[in-house]
mmCIF file of C-alpha atoms in Angstrom:
data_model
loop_
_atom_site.group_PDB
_atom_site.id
_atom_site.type_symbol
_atom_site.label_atom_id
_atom_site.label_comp_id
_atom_site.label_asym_id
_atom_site.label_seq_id
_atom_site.Cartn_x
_atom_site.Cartn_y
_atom_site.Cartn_z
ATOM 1 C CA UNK A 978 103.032 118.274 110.344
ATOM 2 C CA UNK A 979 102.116 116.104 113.401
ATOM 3 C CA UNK A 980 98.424 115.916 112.437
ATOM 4 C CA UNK A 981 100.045 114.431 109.313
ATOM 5 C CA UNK A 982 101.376 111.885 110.931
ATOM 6 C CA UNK A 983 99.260 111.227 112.825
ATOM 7 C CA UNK A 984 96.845 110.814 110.586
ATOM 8 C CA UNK A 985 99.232 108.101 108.561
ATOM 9 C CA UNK A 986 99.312 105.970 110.912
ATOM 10 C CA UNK A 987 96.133 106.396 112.104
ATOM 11 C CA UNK A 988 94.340 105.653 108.399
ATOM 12 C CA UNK A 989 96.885 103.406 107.894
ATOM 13 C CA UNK A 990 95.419 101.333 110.867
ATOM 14 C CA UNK A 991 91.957 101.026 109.859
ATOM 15 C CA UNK A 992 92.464 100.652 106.072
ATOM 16 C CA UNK A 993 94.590 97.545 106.917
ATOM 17 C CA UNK A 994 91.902 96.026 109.294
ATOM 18 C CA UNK A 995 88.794 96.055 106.739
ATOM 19 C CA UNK A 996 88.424 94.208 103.346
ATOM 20 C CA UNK A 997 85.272 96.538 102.830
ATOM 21 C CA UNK A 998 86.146 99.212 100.254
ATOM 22 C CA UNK A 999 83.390 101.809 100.901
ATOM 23 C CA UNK A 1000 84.250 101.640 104.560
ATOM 24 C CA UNK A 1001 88.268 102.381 103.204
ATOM 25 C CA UNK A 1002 86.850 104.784 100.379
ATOM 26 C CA UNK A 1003 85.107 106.943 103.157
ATOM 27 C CA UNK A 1004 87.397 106.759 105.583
ATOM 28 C CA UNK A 1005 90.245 108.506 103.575
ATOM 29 C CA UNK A 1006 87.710 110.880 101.946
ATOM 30 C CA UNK A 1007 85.896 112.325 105.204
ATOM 31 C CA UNK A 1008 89.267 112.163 107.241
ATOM 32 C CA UNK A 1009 91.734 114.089 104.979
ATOM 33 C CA UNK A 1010 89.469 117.475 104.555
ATOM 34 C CA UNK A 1011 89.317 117.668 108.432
ATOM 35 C CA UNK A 1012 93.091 117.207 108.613
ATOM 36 C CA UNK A 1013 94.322 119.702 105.490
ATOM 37 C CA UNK A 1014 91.538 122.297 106.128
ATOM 38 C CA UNK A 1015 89.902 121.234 102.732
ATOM 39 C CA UNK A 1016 86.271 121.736 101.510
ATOM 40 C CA UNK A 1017 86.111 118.212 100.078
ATOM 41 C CA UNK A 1018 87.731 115.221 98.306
ATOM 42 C CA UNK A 1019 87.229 112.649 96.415
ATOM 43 C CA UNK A 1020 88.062 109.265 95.133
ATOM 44 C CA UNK A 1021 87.868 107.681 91.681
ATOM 45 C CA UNK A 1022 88.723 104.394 90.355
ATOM 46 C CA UNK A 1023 89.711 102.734 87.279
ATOM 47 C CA UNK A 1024 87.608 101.518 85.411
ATOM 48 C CA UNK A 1025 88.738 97.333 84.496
ATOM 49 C CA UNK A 1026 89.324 97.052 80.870
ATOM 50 C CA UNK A 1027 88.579 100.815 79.961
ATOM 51 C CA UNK A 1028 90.785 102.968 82.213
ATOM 52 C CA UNK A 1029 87.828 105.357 82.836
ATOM 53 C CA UNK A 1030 87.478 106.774 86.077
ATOM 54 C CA UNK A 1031 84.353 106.066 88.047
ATOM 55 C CA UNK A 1032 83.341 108.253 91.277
ATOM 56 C CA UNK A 1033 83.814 105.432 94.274
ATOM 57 C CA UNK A 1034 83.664 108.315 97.046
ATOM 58 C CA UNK A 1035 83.032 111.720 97.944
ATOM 59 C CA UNK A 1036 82.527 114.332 100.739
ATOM 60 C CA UNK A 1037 81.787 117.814 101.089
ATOM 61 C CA UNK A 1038 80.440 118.337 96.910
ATOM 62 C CA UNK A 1039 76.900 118.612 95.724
ATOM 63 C CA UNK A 1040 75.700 115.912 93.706
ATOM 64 C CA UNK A 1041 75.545 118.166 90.924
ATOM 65 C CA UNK A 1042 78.775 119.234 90.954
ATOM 66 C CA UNK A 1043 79.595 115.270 91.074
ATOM 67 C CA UNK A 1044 77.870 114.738 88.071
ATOM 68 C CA UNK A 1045 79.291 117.347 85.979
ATOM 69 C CA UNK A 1046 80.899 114.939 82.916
ATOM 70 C CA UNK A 1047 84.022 113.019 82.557
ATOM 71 C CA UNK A 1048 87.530 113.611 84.340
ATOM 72 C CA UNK A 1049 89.222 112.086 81.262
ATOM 73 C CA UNK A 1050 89.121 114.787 78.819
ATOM 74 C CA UNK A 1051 90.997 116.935 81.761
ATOM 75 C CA UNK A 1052 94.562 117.818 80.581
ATOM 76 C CA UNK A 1053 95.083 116.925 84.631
ATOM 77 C CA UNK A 1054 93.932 113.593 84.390
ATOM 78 C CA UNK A 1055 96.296 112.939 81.700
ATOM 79 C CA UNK A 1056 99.439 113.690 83.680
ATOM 80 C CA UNK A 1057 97.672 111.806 86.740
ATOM 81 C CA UNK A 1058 97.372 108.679 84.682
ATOM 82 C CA UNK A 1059 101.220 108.940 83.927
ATOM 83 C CA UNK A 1060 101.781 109.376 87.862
ATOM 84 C CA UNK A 1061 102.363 112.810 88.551
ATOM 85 C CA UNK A 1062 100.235 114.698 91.256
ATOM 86 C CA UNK A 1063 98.748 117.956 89.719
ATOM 87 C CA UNK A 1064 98.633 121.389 91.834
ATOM 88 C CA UNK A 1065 95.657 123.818 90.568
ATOM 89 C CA UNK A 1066 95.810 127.242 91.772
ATOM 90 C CA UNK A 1067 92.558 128.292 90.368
ATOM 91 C CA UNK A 1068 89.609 125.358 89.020
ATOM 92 C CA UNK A 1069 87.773 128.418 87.603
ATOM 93 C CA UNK A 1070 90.665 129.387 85.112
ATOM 94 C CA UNK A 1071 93.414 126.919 84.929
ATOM 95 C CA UNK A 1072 93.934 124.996 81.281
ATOM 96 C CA UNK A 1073 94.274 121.459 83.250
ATOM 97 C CA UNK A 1074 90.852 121.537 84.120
ATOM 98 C CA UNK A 1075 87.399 122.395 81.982
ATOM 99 C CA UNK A 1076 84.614 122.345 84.192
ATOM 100 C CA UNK A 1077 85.236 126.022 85.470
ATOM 101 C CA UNK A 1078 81.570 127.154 85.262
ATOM 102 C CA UNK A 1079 80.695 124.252 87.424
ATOM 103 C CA UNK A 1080 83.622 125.038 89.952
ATOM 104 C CA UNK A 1081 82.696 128.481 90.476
ATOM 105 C CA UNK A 1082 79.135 127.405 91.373
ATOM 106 C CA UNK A 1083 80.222 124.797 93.966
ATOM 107 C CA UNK A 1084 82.651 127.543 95.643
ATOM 108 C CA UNK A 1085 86.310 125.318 94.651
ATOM 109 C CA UNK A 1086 89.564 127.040 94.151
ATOM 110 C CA UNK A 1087 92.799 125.172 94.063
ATOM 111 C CA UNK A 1088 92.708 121.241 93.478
ATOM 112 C CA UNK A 1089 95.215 119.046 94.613
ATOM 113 C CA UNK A 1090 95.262 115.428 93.046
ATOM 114 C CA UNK A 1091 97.413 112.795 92.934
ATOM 115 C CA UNK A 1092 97.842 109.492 91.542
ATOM 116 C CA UNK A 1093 96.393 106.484 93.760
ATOM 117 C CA UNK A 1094 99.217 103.387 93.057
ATOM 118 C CA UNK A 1095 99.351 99.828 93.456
ATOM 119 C CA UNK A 1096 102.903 98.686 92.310
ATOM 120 C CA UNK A 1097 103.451 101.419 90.473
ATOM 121 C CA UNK A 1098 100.522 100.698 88.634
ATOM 122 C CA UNK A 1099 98.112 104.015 88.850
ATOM 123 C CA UNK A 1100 94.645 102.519 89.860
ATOM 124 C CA UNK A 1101 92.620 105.506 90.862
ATOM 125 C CA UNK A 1102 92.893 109.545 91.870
ATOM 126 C CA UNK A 1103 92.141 111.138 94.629
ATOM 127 C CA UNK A 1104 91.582 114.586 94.568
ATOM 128 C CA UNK A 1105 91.541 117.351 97.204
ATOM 129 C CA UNK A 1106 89.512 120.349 96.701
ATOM 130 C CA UNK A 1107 89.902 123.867 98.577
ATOM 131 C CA UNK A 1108 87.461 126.790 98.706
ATOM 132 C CA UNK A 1109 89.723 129.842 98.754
ATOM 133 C CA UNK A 1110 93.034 129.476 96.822
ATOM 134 C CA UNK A 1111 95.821 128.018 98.210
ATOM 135 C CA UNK A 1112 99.180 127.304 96.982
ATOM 136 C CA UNK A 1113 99.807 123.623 98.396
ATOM 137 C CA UNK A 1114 103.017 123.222 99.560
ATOM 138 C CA UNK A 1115 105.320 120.484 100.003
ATOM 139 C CA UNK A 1116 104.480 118.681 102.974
ATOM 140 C CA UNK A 1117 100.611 118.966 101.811
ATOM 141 C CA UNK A 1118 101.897 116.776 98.663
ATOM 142 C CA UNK A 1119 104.291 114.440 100.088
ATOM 143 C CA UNK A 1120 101.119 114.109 102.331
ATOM 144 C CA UNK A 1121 98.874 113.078 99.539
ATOM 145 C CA UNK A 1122 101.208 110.843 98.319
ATOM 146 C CA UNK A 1123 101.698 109.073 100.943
ATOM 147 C CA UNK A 1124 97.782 108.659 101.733
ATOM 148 C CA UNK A 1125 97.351 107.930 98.235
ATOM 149 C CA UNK A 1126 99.747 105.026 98.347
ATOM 150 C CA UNK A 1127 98.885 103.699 101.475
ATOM 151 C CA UNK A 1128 95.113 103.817 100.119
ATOM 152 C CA UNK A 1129 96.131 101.915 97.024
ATOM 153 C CA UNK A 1130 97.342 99.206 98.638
ATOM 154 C CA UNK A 1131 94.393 98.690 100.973
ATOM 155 C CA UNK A 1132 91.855 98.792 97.598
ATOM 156 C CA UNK A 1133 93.901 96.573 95.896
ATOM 157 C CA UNK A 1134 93.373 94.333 98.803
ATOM 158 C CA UNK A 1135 90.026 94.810 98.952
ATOM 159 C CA UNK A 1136 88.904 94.055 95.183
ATOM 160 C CA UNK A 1137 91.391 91.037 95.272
ATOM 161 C CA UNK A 1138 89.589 89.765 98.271
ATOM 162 C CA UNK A 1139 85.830 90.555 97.179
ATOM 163 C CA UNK A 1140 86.755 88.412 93.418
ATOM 164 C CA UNK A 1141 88.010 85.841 95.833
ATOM 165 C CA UNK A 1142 85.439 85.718 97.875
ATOM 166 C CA UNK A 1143 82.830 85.793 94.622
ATOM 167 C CA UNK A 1144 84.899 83.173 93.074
ATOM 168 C CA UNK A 1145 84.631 81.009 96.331
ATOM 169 C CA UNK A 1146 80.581 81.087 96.362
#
């Protein structure tokens, strides 16, 4: 739980010293699967004015695998959209997901996502994607909560100051 930490405060650091989101994006998504032992992860955003998600980041996943179809027709994505993190034991099975042919292929087992806020306001998801199965427990959640939040924040930041900047020029 120390690497946790540590890793808070450390991501926490250098999210809140950049306004550039890909640098923030790829931070969070290269540092967390060396930290929680993870094949990959990824980040998606909201969509303005459709509430789609849109791929912003990735590590450790084929492109293939990346462009397999739409999160939003994921029973998962549902309850992440209402704020609730979502624990899958098994991608290649579980009714909350329906890509399992295409997680089998790219070697995932268990999936943990949650919800990336911005005043309560659920902006993106960031999911974290394991290749044997592993029952996440509650440290590894409160974890990527935390990460999540702290990562919502420093997006927010970021569009707000990029359309300020735009609107400036």
């Amino acid at each position: 739980q120390l690497d946790y930490f540590e890793t808070i405060h450390a991501i926490s650091k250098k999210i809140n010293t950049t306004y550039e989101l890909d640098k923030i994006l790829d931070l969070i998504v290269t540092r967390l699967p060396e930290v929680m032992n993870l094949k990959a992860a990824t980040i998606r955003l909201m969509e303005e004015n459709k509430g789609d998600l849109e791929l912003k980041a990735a590590y450790g996943l084929s492109q293939t695998y990346l462009e397999r179809g739409p999160l939003d027709k994921e029973l998962a994505t549902y309850y992440l959209k209402q704020g609730e993190p979502v624990v899958i034991l098994d991608a290649k099975t579980d009714l909350h997901t329906i890509y399992h042919k295409e997680a089998e292929l790219e070697g995932i087992s268990s999936i943990l996502a949650v919800p990336v806020t911005f005043n309560e306001e659920v902006i993106g998801i960031l999911r974290l994607l394991t290749e044997e199965v592993r029952q996440f427990s509650h440290a590894d959640i409160n974890f990527a909560l935390a990460i999540a939040e702290q990562s919502g924040i420093a997006i927010q930041r970021a569009i707000d100051y990029n359309r300020l900047k735009q609107t400036c020029k």
